[in-house]
Structure formats: structure tokens, C-alpha cells
XYZ file of N, CA and C in Angstrom:
852
model
N 9.325 -5.339 -15.504
C 9.000 -5.456 -14.286
C 7.659 -4.483 -14.352
N 6.901 -5.252 -13.246
C 5.418 -4.063 -13.739
C 4.787 -2.718 -12.998
N 4.581 -2.432 -12.810
C 3.911 -0.275 -12.477
C 4.417 -0.455 -11.373
N 3.890 0.781 -10.605
C 3.804 0.580 -9.857
C 1.666 1.083 -9.765
N 2.000 1.418 -10.945
C 0.628 2.047 -11.236
C -0.337 1.035 -11.847
N 0.176 0.089 -11.767
C -1.215 -1.715 -12.741
C -0.988 -2.106 -11.494
N -1.256 -3.449 -11.826
C -2.024 -4.611 -10.845
C -2.423 -5.852 -12.489
N -1.848 -7.046 -11.940
C -1.837 -8.239 -13.214
C -2.821 -8.132 -13.310
N -3.329 -8.411 -14.634
C -4.928 -8.672 -15.575
C -5.021 -10.141 -15.193
N -5.520 -10.569 -15.472
C -6.555 -11.817 -16.302
C -5.289 -11.618 -18.472
N -4.507 -12.827 -18.154
C -3.309 -13.231 -19.210
C -2.869 -12.510 -19.081
N -2.628 -12.043 -18.132
C -1.078 -11.157 -17.370
C -0.632 -10.382 -17.621
N -1.318 -9.950 -18.859
C -1.036 -7.922 -19.213
C -1.704 -7.103 -17.876
N -1.141 -5.208 -17.871
C -1.610 -4.802 -17.157
C -2.675 -4.116 -16.956
N -3.817 -3.376 -16.114
C -4.717 -3.573 -16.627
C -5.114 -1.720 -16.578
N -6.055 -1.260 -16.262
C -5.608 0.197 -16.520
C -5.589 0.690 -15.027
N -5.928 2.167 -14.439
C -5.404 2.932 -13.165
C -6.717 3.115 -13.004
N -7.841 3.503 -13.840
C -9.043 3.250 -13.284
C -10.426 1.945 -13.974
N -9.276 0.791 -13.693
C -10.202 -0.556 -13.980
C -11.069 -0.613 -12.574
N -12.505 -1.617 -12.726
C -12.390 -1.908 -11.406
C -12.168 -2.850 -10.808
N -11.640 -4.285 -11.180
C -11.255 -5.780 -11.453
C -9.661 -5.425 -11.075
N -10.078 -7.133 -9.759
C -8.660 -6.298 -9.886
C -8.793 -8.233 -9.143
N -7.449 -8.776 -9.388
C -7.288 -10.883 -9.696
C -6.611 -10.878 -7.685
N -6.516 -12.288 -7.156
C -6.396 -12.624 -6.267
C -5.276 -12.803 -6.358
N -4.541 -12.711 -7.585
C -2.137 -12.572 -7.426
C -2.081 -11.435 -7.612
N -2.432 -9.858 -7.480
C -2.666 -8.951 -6.881
C -1.208 -9.104 -6.197
N 0.253 -7.719 -6.420
C 0.622 -8.111 -4.575
C -0.108 -7.527 -3.950
N 0.604 -7.142 -2.745
C 0.479 -6.382 -1.307
C 0.427 -5.496 -1.254
N 0.732 -4.504 -2.405
C 0.091 -3.102 -2.305
C 0.470 -2.659 -3.547
N 0.534 -1.563 -3.914
C 0.414 -0.571 -5.022
C 0.125 0.340 -4.696
N -0.005 1.156 -5.843
C -0.957 2.712 -6.175
C -2.315 2.350 -6.435
N -2.414 1.585 -8.004
C -3.729 1.069 -7.576
C -4.317 0.626 -7.266
N -3.603 -0.677 -6.241
C -4.839 -1.499 -5.233
C -5.396 -0.181 -3.899
N -4.479 1.260 -4.263
C -4.382 1.988 -2.125
C -5.643 3.325 -2.643
N -5.836 3.209 -4.218
C -6.657 4.336 -5.604
C -7.887 3.700 -4.843
N -7.647 2.230 -4.752
C -9.394 1.888 -4.908
C -9.659 1.948 -3.091
N -9.185 1.167 -2.650
C -9.285 0.813 -1.260
C -9.498 2.479 -0.250
N -8.884 3.205 -0.580
C -9.443 5.196 -0.528
C -10.752 5.294 -0.382
N -11.000 4.803 -1.544
C -12.481 5.181 -2.405
C -13.438 4.221 -2.040
N -13.106 3.014 -2.185
C -14.033 1.755 -1.346
C -14.351 2.200 0.158
N -13.286 2.907 0.822
C -13.666 2.754 1.374
C -13.970 4.041 2.706
N -14.227 5.037 2.117
C -15.146 6.819 2.411
C -16.552 5.881 2.106
N -16.630 4.569 0.850
C -17.838 4.695 0.473
C -18.161 3.948 1.282
N -18.250 3.112 1.868
C -18.595 2.398 3.129
C -18.724 2.834 4.228
N -17.647 4.275 4.661
C -17.967 3.912 5.651
C -19.148 5.522 6.368
N -18.810 5.786 4.436
C -19.920 7.149 5.027
C -21.195 6.940 4.785
N -21.699 5.484 3.859
C -23.333 4.698 4.052
C -23.134 4.476 5.609
N -22.938 4.256 5.850
C -22.342 3.348 7.512
C -23.192 4.267 8.496
N -22.520 5.476 7.851
C -23.252 6.832 8.709
C -25.177 6.672 8.742
N -24.670 7.239 7.261
C -25.661 8.153 6.880
C -26.675 6.809 7.372
N -26.204 5.518 7.107
C -27.348 4.475 7.025
C -28.693 3.989 9.004
N -26.896 5.065 9.723
C -26.944 4.626 10.812
C -28.641 5.664 11.144
N -28.569 7.319 10.423
C -28.888 8.807 10.507
C -30.945 8.149 10.464
N -30.296 7.080 9.583
C -32.385 7.285 8.679
C -32.999 6.545 9.135
N -31.898 5.029 10.294
C -32.553 3.819 10.496
C -33.192 4.978 12.376
N -32.774 6.114 12.197
C -33.196 5.614 13.747
C -33.732 7.373 13.143
N -34.124 8.335 12.486
C -36.096 8.422 12.389
C -36.927 8.104 11.513
N -35.676 6.644 11.086
C -37.279 5.749 10.841
C -37.472 5.770 8.590
N -36.349 6.493 8.747
C -36.820 6.218 6.900
C -36.984 4.596 6.468
N -37.758 3.381 6.192
C -37.080 2.373 6.087
C -36.411 2.126 4.591
N -37.091 2.694 3.842
C -36.745 2.573 2.346
C -35.454 3.171 2.048
N -34.912 5.064 2.436
C -33.562 4.659 2.076
C -32.552 3.703 3.524
N -33.217 3.681 4.576
C -31.965 2.814 5.477
C -31.961 0.880 4.636
N -32.536 0.436 3.708
C -32.733 -0.740 3.158
C -31.725 -0.205 2.028
N -31.711 1.023 1.111
C -30.517 1.493 0.310
C -29.150 1.339 0.882
N -29.105 1.806 1.291
C -28.472 2.067 2.414
C -27.580 1.064 2.445
N -28.440 -0.381 3.451
C -27.866 -1.077 3.343
C -27.499 -2.395 2.841
N -27.844 -1.773 0.668
C -27.293 -2.395 0.021
C -26.110 -1.963 -0.279
N -25.342 -0.810 -0.125
C -24.744 -0.281 -1.008
C -23.225 -0.756 0.236
N -24.126 -0.073 1.706
C -22.723 -0.740 2.274
C -22.171 -2.105 2.186
N -23.467 -2.330 2.641
C -22.596 -4.181 1.681
C -22.301 -4.971 0.962
N -21.647 -4.134 -0.588
C -21.632 -3.983 -1.305
C -19.618 -3.792 -1.302
N -20.455 -2.491 -0.879
C -18.847 -1.663 -0.699
C -18.005 -2.949 -0.219
N -17.870 -2.821 1.435
C -17.195 -3.651 2.159
C -17.287 -4.685 1.299
N -17.702 -5.454 0.694
C -17.181 -6.685 0.343
C -15.840 -6.226 -0.910
N -16.471 -5.651 -1.890
C -15.262 -5.360 -2.388
C -14.029 -4.442 -2.143
N -14.691 -3.339 -0.945
C -12.702 -3.405 -0.616
C -12.069 -4.057 -0.357
N -12.566 -5.162 0.854
C -11.959 -6.889 1.036
C -10.521 -6.470 0.204
N -11.127 -6.874 -0.849
C -10.467 -6.787 -2.555
C -9.284 -6.092 -2.495
N -9.375 -5.056 -1.824
C -8.009 -3.873 -2.149
C -7.375 -3.430 -0.787
N -7.529 -4.026 0.322
C -7.073 -4.409 1.321
C -5.352 -4.155 2.020
N -4.623 -3.813 1.193
C -2.914 -4.395 1.447
C -2.520 -5.256 2.412
N -1.946 -6.238 1.860
C -0.644 -7.765 2.100
C -0.896 -7.350 3.016
N 0.270 -8.590 3.234
C 0.866 -8.751 4.431
C 2.152 -8.510 3.761
N 3.138 -8.020 4.783
C 4.293 -7.691 4.157
C 4.945 -7.114 3.539
N 3.756 -6.042 2.867
C 4.871 -5.107 1.420
C 6.091 -4.619 1.619
N 7.013 -4.690 0.023
C 8.578 -4.345 -0.069
C 8.023 -3.243 0.199
N 9.354 -2.045 0.300
C 8.950 -0.519 0.188
C 8.316 -0.091 -0.964
N 8.571 -0.285 -1.458
C 8.228 0.492 -3.622
C 7.097 -0.461 -3.106
N 6.066 -1.365 -2.890
C 4.375 -1.431 -3.201
C 3.858 -0.811 -2.095
N 4.149 -0.754 -0.199
C 3.560 0.490 1.084
C 3.612 1.338 0.498
N 5.173 2.260 -0.451
C 4.984 3.385 -1.208
C 3.767 3.390 -1.768
N 3.801 2.863 -2.740
C 3.202 2.994 -4.365
C 1.043 3.766 -3.337
N 0.604 2.071 -2.412
C -0.408 1.827 -1.496
C -0.742 3.463 -0.808
N 0.744 3.262 0.017
C -0.002 5.100 1.027
C -0.101 6.164 -0.058
N 0.379 6.242 -1.298
C 0.478 7.017 -1.897
C -1.096 7.394 -3.307
N -1.562 5.824 -3.348
C -2.594 5.618 -3.427
C -3.819 6.827 -2.419
N -3.983 5.547 -1.411
C -4.935 5.944 -0.708
C -5.079 7.462 -0.735
N -3.443 8.297 0.018
C -4.313 9.527 0.088
C -4.455 10.854 -1.289
N -4.212 10.436 -2.609
C -4.848 10.547 -3.536
C -6.262 11.468 -4.011
N -7.052 10.097 -3.657
C -8.827 10.305 -3.657
C -9.312 11.238 -2.936
N -9.047 11.705 -1.695
C -9.625 11.960 -0.766
C -8.010 13.301 -0.633
N -7.828 13.130 -0.916
C -6.806 15.335 -1.080
C -7.091 15.627 -2.237
N -7.346 15.552 -2.979
C -7.883 15.774 -4.140
C -9.234 16.755 -3.738
N -9.894 15.582 -3.994
C -10.779 15.797 -3.340
C -11.642 17.170 -2.339
N -10.854 16.837 -1.327
C -11.294 17.773 0.333
C -10.595 19.311 -0.214
N -8.740 18.799 -0.858
C -8.624 20.073 -1.497
C -9.883 20.799 -1.746
N -9.502 20.327 -3.303
C -10.350 21.189 -4.379
C -12.004 21.791 -3.610
N -12.750 21.472 -2.403
C -13.536 21.763 -2.027
C -13.285 22.925 -1.289
N -11.789 22.527 -0.511
C -11.843 23.680 0.596
C -10.865 25.044 -0.850
N -10.648 25.196 -1.909
C -10.085 26.087 -2.333
C -11.183 26.512 -3.116
N -12.535 25.963 -3.082
C -13.478 26.249 -4.311
C -14.429 27.453 -2.783
N -14.582 26.123 -0.894
C -14.757 27.161 -0.643
C -14.023 28.512 -0.119
N -13.166 28.475 -0.040
C -12.538 29.248 0.692
C -12.474 30.607 -0.110
N -12.585 30.533 -1.257
C -12.380 31.617 -2.823
C -14.417 31.799 -3.023
N -15.261 31.379 -2.190
C -16.717 31.857 -2.121
C -16.933 32.591 -1.646
N -16.043 31.892 -0.376
C -15.820 33.142 1.321
C -15.610 34.463 1.262
N -14.608 34.507 0.308
C -13.872 35.454 -0.132
C -14.482 36.328 -0.254
N -15.855 35.857 -1.418
C -16.395 37.234 -2.141
C -17.325 37.211 -1.873
N -18.181 36.917 -0.401
C -19.106 36.792 0.354
C -18.594 37.686 1.833
N -17.578 37.899 1.843
C -17.365 38.069 3.312
C -15.920 38.106 3.787
N -15.076 38.605 2.740
C -13.290 39.019 2.911
C -12.824 37.565 2.792
N -11.226 38.029 3.182
C -10.642 36.785 4.741
C -11.253 35.797 5.478
N -12.579 37.279 6.237
C -12.853 36.015 7.011
C -13.167 35.298 6.503
N -14.176 34.993 5.904
C -15.655 34.308 4.988
C -14.617 33.354 4.157
N -13.381 33.672 3.881
C -12.238 32.560 3.332
C -11.838 31.910 3.996
N -11.696 32.603 5.019
C -10.488 31.016 5.626
C -11.892 30.363 6.289
N -14.085 30.786 6.889
C -14.800 30.353 6.983
C -15.567 29.724 6.061
N -14.183 29.614 4.720
C -15.669 28.558 3.729
C -14.226 27.827 3.865
N -13.159 28.079 4.224
C -11.989 26.471 3.385
C -12.118 25.756 4.991
N -12.291 25.642 5.688
C -12.769 24.828 7.089
C -14.170 23.771 6.578
N -15.321 25.178 5.921
C -16.699 24.092 6.551
C -16.139 22.800 5.557
N -15.431 23.808 3.775
C -16.721 22.813 3.406
C -15.657 21.188 3.480
N -14.419 21.128 3.639
C -13.366 20.518 3.758
C -14.276 19.195 4.898
N -14.598 20.228 5.641
C -15.668 19.454 7.001
C -16.622 18.575 6.713
N -16.979 19.152 5.629
C -18.527 18.562 5.904
C -18.439 17.077 4.898
N -16.484 16.752 3.811
C -16.817 15.986 3.643
C -15.890 14.990 4.605
N -15.585 14.829 5.473
C -14.173 13.919 5.973
C -15.540 13.696 7.212
N -16.209 14.717 8.072
C -17.551 14.959 9.114
C -18.220 12.817 8.974
N -18.759 12.856 8.245
C -19.402 12.050 7.725
C -18.072 10.347 7.478
N -17.125 11.045 7.231
C -16.596 9.065 6.486
C -15.934 8.775 8.276
N -15.292 9.631 8.943
C -14.760 9.649 10.229
C -15.571 9.428 10.785
N -17.291 9.142 10.802
C -18.832 8.606 11.893
C -18.341 7.737 11.658
N -18.817 7.160 10.289
C -18.781 6.184 10.219
C -18.166 4.542 10.235
N -17.002 5.417 10.338
C -16.023 4.622 10.546
C -15.262 4.574 12.178
N -15.388 5.203 12.328
C -16.711 4.593 14.183
C -17.303 3.680 14.864
N -18.432 4.146 14.312
C -18.891 3.042 14.216
C -18.911 1.938 14.087
N -18.539 1.266 12.635
C -17.667 0.267 12.211
C -16.958 -0.152 13.115
N -16.217 0.397 13.445
C -15.265 -0.134 14.407
C -16.356 -0.049 15.823
N -16.646 0.457 16.096
C -17.738 0.105 17.711
C -18.037 -1.289 16.903
N -18.994 -1.960 15.900
C -19.144 -2.389 15.934
C -18.233 -3.533 16.460
N -17.223 -3.530 15.457
C -15.791 -5.021 15.069
C -15.988 -5.785 16.738
N -15.858 -4.320 17.630
C -15.704 -4.874 19.243
C -16.790 -5.179 19.758
N -17.973 -5.584 19.438
C -19.669 -6.151 19.590
C -19.697 -5.176 20.157
N -19.854 -3.927 19.998
C -20.719 -2.865 21.193
C -21.641 -2.578 19.795
N -22.667 -1.478 21.563
C -24.453 -1.263 20.692
C -23.908 -0.104 20.492
N -24.200 0.268 19.136
C -23.465 2.218 18.271
C -24.113 2.969 19.510
N -23.516 3.443 20.241
C -23.503 4.791 20.444
C -23.394 6.223 19.624
N -23.711 6.176 18.959
C -23.821 7.092 17.581
C -23.182 8.379 18.348
N -23.615 9.053 18.951
C -22.999 10.009 20.313
C -22.094 10.260 19.988
N -21.279 9.130 20.509
C -19.922 9.102 20.839
C -18.772 8.971 19.238
N -19.418 9.350 18.518
C -18.624 8.224 17.166
C -19.524 9.301 16.817
N -20.082 10.908 17.082
C -19.698 12.241 16.011
C -18.958 12.846 16.808
N -19.266 12.270 18.721
C -18.239 13.303 19.032
C -16.304 13.707 19.171
N -16.587 12.357 18.733
C -15.339 11.215 18.405
C -15.037 11.750 17.129
N -15.926 11.992 15.980
C -15.257 12.159 14.686
C -15.148 13.851 14.056
N -15.839 14.242 15.618
C -15.946 16.258 15.561
C -14.244 16.310 16.259
N -13.809 15.639 16.725
C -12.289 16.422 17.600
C -11.077 16.044 16.347
N -11.503 14.043 15.655
C -11.038 14.055 13.983
C -10.875 15.104 13.037
N -12.721 15.846 13.146
C -12.494 16.495 11.732
C -11.445 17.763 11.686
N -11.611 18.480 13.279
C -10.725 19.741 13.671
C -8.853 19.220 13.775
N -8.921 18.470 14.057
C -7.496 17.641 13.738
C -6.943 18.217 11.609
N -8.109 16.750 11.267
C -8.392 16.917 9.410
C -7.443 17.865 9.802
N -8.550 19.848 9.563
C -8.751 20.337 8.714
C -7.980 21.425 9.891
N -7.543 21.194 11.331
C -6.620 22.129 11.823
C -4.681 22.185 11.481
N -4.611 20.649 10.884
C -3.318 20.318 10.601
C -2.933 20.110 8.977
N -1.399 20.117 8.676
C -0.905 19.873 7.432
C -1.680 20.129 6.141
N -1.826 19.686 5.137
C -1.372 21.060 3.980
C -2.792 21.462 3.931
N -4.186 20.736 4.852
C -6.200 21.443 4.669
C -5.352 23.310 5.433
N -4.822 22.855 6.565
C -4.819 24.309 7.505
C -3.717 25.291 6.906
N -3.015 24.542 5.867
C -1.741 25.490 4.747
C -2.764 26.064 4.448
N -4.265 25.278 3.183
C -4.235 26.084 2.234
C -5.184 27.240 2.595
N -6.164 27.002 4.372
C -6.823 27.726 4.252
C -6.323 29.255 5.541
N -5.346 29.349 5.427
C -3.987 29.992 5.879
C -3.941 31.175 4.434
N -3.768 30.724 3.780
C -3.386 31.276 2.018
C -5.045 32.175 2.256
N -6.228 32.149 2.977
C -7.458 32.825 2.534
C -7.508 33.625 3.486
N -6.630 33.901 4.354
C -6.680 35.041 5.795
C -5.721 36.452 5.896
N -4.382 35.585 4.820
C -3.963 36.959 4.408
C -2.260 36.038 3.484
N -1.685 37.774 2.967
C -0.849 37.416 2.079
C -0.058 36.361 2.599
N 0.933 35.350 1.259
C 1.809 34.582 2.125
C 3.745 35.456 2.672
N 4.581 34.524 2.574
C 5.461 35.307 2.743
C 6.444 35.421 0.894
N 6.609 36.268 0.855
C 6.695 36.739 -0.818
C 8.210 35.962 -1.309
N 8.151 34.076 -1.333
C 9.023 33.377 -1.628
C 9.231 32.970 -3.603
N 9.733 32.060 -3.809
C 10.702 31.330 -4.849
C 9.507 30.280 -4.036
N 9.325 29.809 -5.615
C 7.713 28.538 -5.879
C 8.675 27.292 -5.063
N 9.888 26.641 -5.496
C 10.837 25.426 -4.635
C 11.273 25.886 -3.127
N 11.618 26.773 -3.166
C 11.384 27.065 -1.476
C 10.067 26.222 -0.700
N 9.452 27.184 -1.190
C 7.414 27.735 -0.597
C 7.315 25.732 -0.410
N 7.888 24.843 -1.588
C 7.166 23.564 -1.890
C 7.789 22.871 -1.185
N 9.268 23.574 -1.139
C 9.413 22.301 0.066
C 9.550 22.590 1.399
N 9.026 23.635 1.907
C 8.755 24.192 3.150
C 7.399 23.376 3.805
N 6.155 23.196 2.566
C 5.443 22.842 2.990
C 5.030 21.385 2.362
N 5.834 20.301 1.717
C 6.289 19.172 2.304
C 6.857 18.496 3.120
N 7.622 19.458 4.045
C 8.297 19.324 4.931
C 6.886 19.345 5.818
N 6.250 20.554 6.362
C 5.322 20.874 7.709
C 3.721 19.521 7.536
N 3.721 19.434 5.720
C 2.345 18.549 5.630
C 3.208 17.808 6.044
N 4.468 16.959 5.789
C 4.788 15.716 6.075
C 4.570 15.415 8.118
N 5.196 16.351 8.590
C 4.821 16.371 9.701
C 3.757 16.726 10.886
N 2.483 17.155 9.879
C 1.893 17.511 10.069
C 0.982 16.612 10.572
N 0.579 15.985 9.166
C -0.025 14.870 8.764
C 0.294 13.518 9.159
N 1.402 13.731 9.779
C 1.767 12.677 10.155
C 0.740 11.903 11.862
N 1.704 13.882 12.614
C 1.137 13.127 13.766
C -0.819 13.888 13.875
N -1.247 13.983 13.427
C -2.887 14.142 12.618
C -3.681 13.048 12.323
N -2.976 11.681 11.900
C -3.602 10.983 11.325
C -3.073 9.680 12.624
N -1.943 9.612 13.165
C -1.349 8.321 14.434
C -2.755 9.149 15.785
N -3.269 10.696 15.971
C -3.677 11.262 16.418
C -4.840 10.541 16.844
N -5.734 11.212 15.221
C -6.874 10.360 14.779
C -7.606 8.218 14.987
N -6.404 8.170 14.965
C -5.925 6.965 14.556
C -6.744 6.169 16.468
N -5.760 7.130 17.220
C -5.798 6.590 19.271
C -7.279 7.319 20.146
N -8.322 8.713 18.627
C -9.378 8.955 19.458
C -10.220 7.815 18.934
N -9.692 7.008 17.763
C -10.688 6.177 16.695
C -11.005 5.110 17.481
N -9.846 4.348 18.555
C -9.505 3.193 19.519
C -10.615 3.466 20.402
N -10.036 4.824 20.639
C -10.703 5.555 22.048
C -12.198 4.984 22.069
N -12.709 5.363 21.138
C -14.135 6.120 21.237
C -15.112 4.872 21.095
N -13.914 3.463 20.755
C -14.241 2.214 20.095
C -14.381 1.237 21.558
N -13.887 1.913 22.858
C -13.483 1.235 24.201
C -12.024 0.446 23.704
N -11.360 0.894 22.950
C -10.044 0.010 22.319
C -9.145 1.091 23.599
N -7.906 0.251 24.202
C -6.781 0.692 24.594
C -6.158 1.227 23.802
N -5.823 2.246 23.950
C -4.731 3.735 23.335
C -3.001 3.315 23.839
N -3.297 2.830 25.421
C -1.462 2.326 24.939
C -1.054 1.344 25.534
N -0.885 0.072 24.224
C -0.322 -1.211 24.429
C 0.109 -1.269 23.253
N 1.163 -2.061 22.507
C 1.632 -2.073 21.893
C 1.276 -2.161 20.488
N 0.068 -2.875 20.593
C -1.322 -2.500 19.340
C -1.359 -1.339 19.049
N -1.497 -0.975 20.287
C -2.340 0.493 19.851
C -1.165 1.449 19.067
N -0.428 1.292 19.203
C 1.694 2.138 18.645
C 1.118 1.955 17.783
N 1.384 0.369 17.358
C 1.647 -0.222 16.138
C 0.777 0.808 14.858
N -0.072 0.545 15.823
C -1.631 0.981 14.353
C -1.702 2.803 14.244
N -0.970 3.922 15.488
C -0.865 4.223 14.654
C 0.852 5.104 14.345
N 1.348 3.997 14.538
C 2.671 4.436 13.487
C 2.693 3.974 11.989
N 1.916 3.377 11.549
C 0.661 2.295 10.491
C 0.258 3.903 9.755
N -0.813 4.773 10.235
C -1.767 5.533 10.115
C -0.632 7.100 9.773
N 0.393 7.106 10.623
C 1.003 7.667 10.872
C 2.327 8.236 8.514
N 2.660 6.800 9.464
C 3.489 6.774 7.639
C 2.459 6.782 6.713
N 1.624 6.631 6.462
C 0.610 6.508 5.428
C 0.382 7.766 5.114
N 0.229 9.174 6.435
C -0.237 10.937 6.905
C 0.591 11.568 6.134
N 2.066 10.833 6.708
C 3.165 11.829 6.276
C 2.968 11.706 4.219
N 3.030 10.903 3.534
C 2.862 10.008 2.943
C 2.043 11.117 1.802
N 0.538 11.251 2.215
C -0.292 11.972 1.683
C 0.543 12.926 2.404
N 0.662 13.431 3.170
C 1.246 15.051 3.322
C 1.682 15.385 2.978
N 2.954 14.392 2.726
C 4.579 15.860 1.688
C 4.556 15.484 0.531
N 3.471 15.220 -0.518
C 2.377 15.324 -1.758
C 2.082 16.106 -1.494
N 1.302 16.708 -1.216
C -0.199 17.947 -0.801
C 0.052 18.814 -0.767
N 0.891 18.967 1.017
C 1.398 20.046 1.673
C 2.737 20.620 0.266
N 3.352 19.748 -1.136
C 4.503 21.250 -1.353
C 3.401 21.477 -2.177
N 2.375 21.055 -2.793
C 1.394 21.352 -3.719
C 0.478 22.730 -3.145
N -0.042 22.559 -2.318
C -0.002 23.558 -1.921
C 0.551 24.761 -1.214
N 1.928 24.254 -1.346
C 2.870 25.695 -0.806
C 3.049 26.179 -2.645
N 2.983 25.579 -3.437
C 2.683 26.079 -4.801
C 1.687 26.874 -5.411
N 0.855 27.031 -4.766
C -0.693 27.214 -4.984
C -1.714 28.510 -4.420
N -0.410 27.745 -3.140
C -1.597 28.581 -1.955
C -1.439 30.572 -2.516
N -0.287 31.392 -2.445
C 0.011 32.303 -2.298
C -0.963 32.864 -4.019
N -1.173 32.155 -5.220
C -2.239 32.274 -5.737
C -3.588 32.301 -4.899
N -4.372 32.173 -4.275
C -5.542 32.250 -3.741
C -5.776 33.861 -2.503
N -4.225 33.824 -2.018
C -3.782 35.054 -0.997
C -4.749 35.779 -1.747
N -5.457 36.621 0.256
C -5.512 38.057 -0.787
C -4.522 38.967 -0.886
N -4.717 39.727 -1.779
C -4.399 40.813 -2.534
C -4.132 41.594 -1.332
N -2.276 42.496 -1.167
C -3.023 44.077 0.182
C -3.123 44.447 -0.378
N -4.758 45.468 0.454
C -5.156 46.860 0.318
C -3.780 47.557 -0.322
N -4.169 48.832 -1.326
C -3.363 49.678 -1.372
C -3.948 51.104 -0.952
N -3.367 51.588 0.049
C -4.081 52.814 0.249
C -3.848 54.184 -0.747
N -5.667 54.464 -0.874
C -6.228 55.278 -2.089
C -4.682 56.311 -2.255
N -4.662 56.805 -3.092
C -4.118 57.705 -3.952
C -4.684 59.920 -2.701
N -3.321 60.043 -2.109
C -3.344 60.933 -2.067
C -3.553 62.486 -2.881
N -4.523 63.168 -3.012
C -4.439 64.430 -3.918
C -3.250 64.876 -3.844
N -2.621 65.562 -4.563
C -1.851 66.327 -4.427
C -2.403 68.203 -3.369
N -2.142 68.987 -2.889
C -2.456 69.604 -2.272
C -1.587 71.438 -2.871
N -2.489 71.990 -3.576
C -1.710 73.603 -4.490
C -1.097 74.718 -2.790
N 0.006 74.406 -2.906
C 1.255 75.254 -2.748
C -0.049 76.629 -2.341
N -0.255 77.241 -1.039
C -1.215 78.883 -1.377
C 0.115 79.715 -1.180
N 0.468 80.798 -1.370
C 1.147 82.024 -1.547
C 0.853 82.252 -0.026
N 1.910 82.699 0.267
C 1.123 83.678 1.667
C 0.725 85.379 1.255
N -0.244 85.902 2.253
C -0.022 87.675 1.069
C 0.194 88.011 1.969
N 0.786 89.523 0.786
C 2.084 90.221 1.697
C 0.628 91.293 2.339
N 1.092 91.527 3.536
C 1.357 92.642 4.872
C 1.447 93.501 4.310
């Protein structure tokens, strides 16, 4: 039986996780397919947003380069789209694969931003850095996805609407789930608990918050593209995104629960008080 971490390659042998190639007979899910779906998807959305900006600024050469990148990545991304009716294990592998590239990169940036902010301005700077760093990664990707969604509906691109929706989606991204948990670690020391209870609590909170976050982001994306958000189709799309979010949130919530105390600021200790010498009463 093939591993969830592999896809069939030419000749029937499993290919490497980091192999870009994919065959038409690949199963509808699996970890590797999700991995590259997330990477190409981010490239497609980010390049589409950058192209829209360069078009409006008038940088024709840059816009032409981005147009080529967007077109090529969009074609490749189609190869890694989830298939119809995957089994549960295939879906689970795909969900985990889509979560890891973005989750690792965003949390790594967040940790670096928090550490740098703490060094500059203490706990307040740590929280600010931990919020700003992943926001800079997520905002252009989500803005590009919103633009693509508008175009799919045959609309003229409304950059302001796409960016406004992306701002709300970014606030959800950093305000819930593992990102919220990691940012909070830079504010104050966490309760002293053993690693396993911390990981368990992080898993539950991460799964729940990330599921809500992904569903809400899906509804915002639909609304800014002029699509209804109360139909059965909208509910199904939100539920699918919530499922993907729950898998990634559980994975990274547990991880953040384990490492966050190491990033927390040390409680300040009061300076030692020098003993005062007792003065003997003077005789009358």
C-alpha cells in the first residue's frame, strides 16, 4: 500500500516528497499533493496581487514578468487540486499537506518578529512583532485570492474591496488559532504546566479557533466577490475550509503549546534589598 507521503511516479515507484512532477493517475488526496497545492496556491495568489499593483503603478516590465509567473503557477496548481470524493485518509493527508508550508513559514516569521520586537521594545514590542510578521505574509496572499475570486465571477477587479476583505481576513488569521497563542507568549509568562497538558490544550484550542477562522475567511472571500453567504453551497464551502483549518490548527496548536513557554519573557525579579544595620539605642 502506498504511503500517504508519496505519489505514484513513472514506472509505478513512489516519488520523493520534494519531487515537482505528478502523474495523472495520482490519487485525489495525499500529503504530497496538499503540500504542493499550498505552495503553488500561495504563489498564484501573491503574484496576482503583485501584478494588480504593478499594473496600477504603470510598471509594465514588472507586470509582464508577474503575468508569466502567475500563468505558469496557475497551470501547475491545477495538477495538485484535490480530486473528487477522496477517502478519509486521503483527505486527511491532503489537509495536513496544505497546512504545513504556510503554517511553518508563518509561525517561524512570527517567532522571529516576536523575538526581534522583544529585543527592541520589551513585551509590547514582542507582541507587535509577532503580529506584524505573519500579517506581512498573509495579507498579499489573501488579497490575491480575493482578486482571483472576483475574476472568476466575471467582475471587474475592485482592488479596494479585495484589500479591505484581506485586512479583515488577516486580522482573523493573527487573532485566532496558533498565531494568537504564539503572540500571547511574548506578552507574559504562561501558566506553569507540564508539556503534555500544554500540547493537549493547544491542540484543542488551535483546532477550534482555526476551524472558525477558516470558515469566516471563506465567507468574507465570497462576500467581497459578490457571492451569497447563506446558501447551501456557501455552507458547504465554509465547512470544507473549517475541516482543513481544524487539521492544521490541531497540528500547530500542539506545537505552539510545547514551545511557547520558551519564548515567554522572564518574570522580573525584585532587586535584593540590602540589610539595614540595627542602631543600638543611645543611653540617656
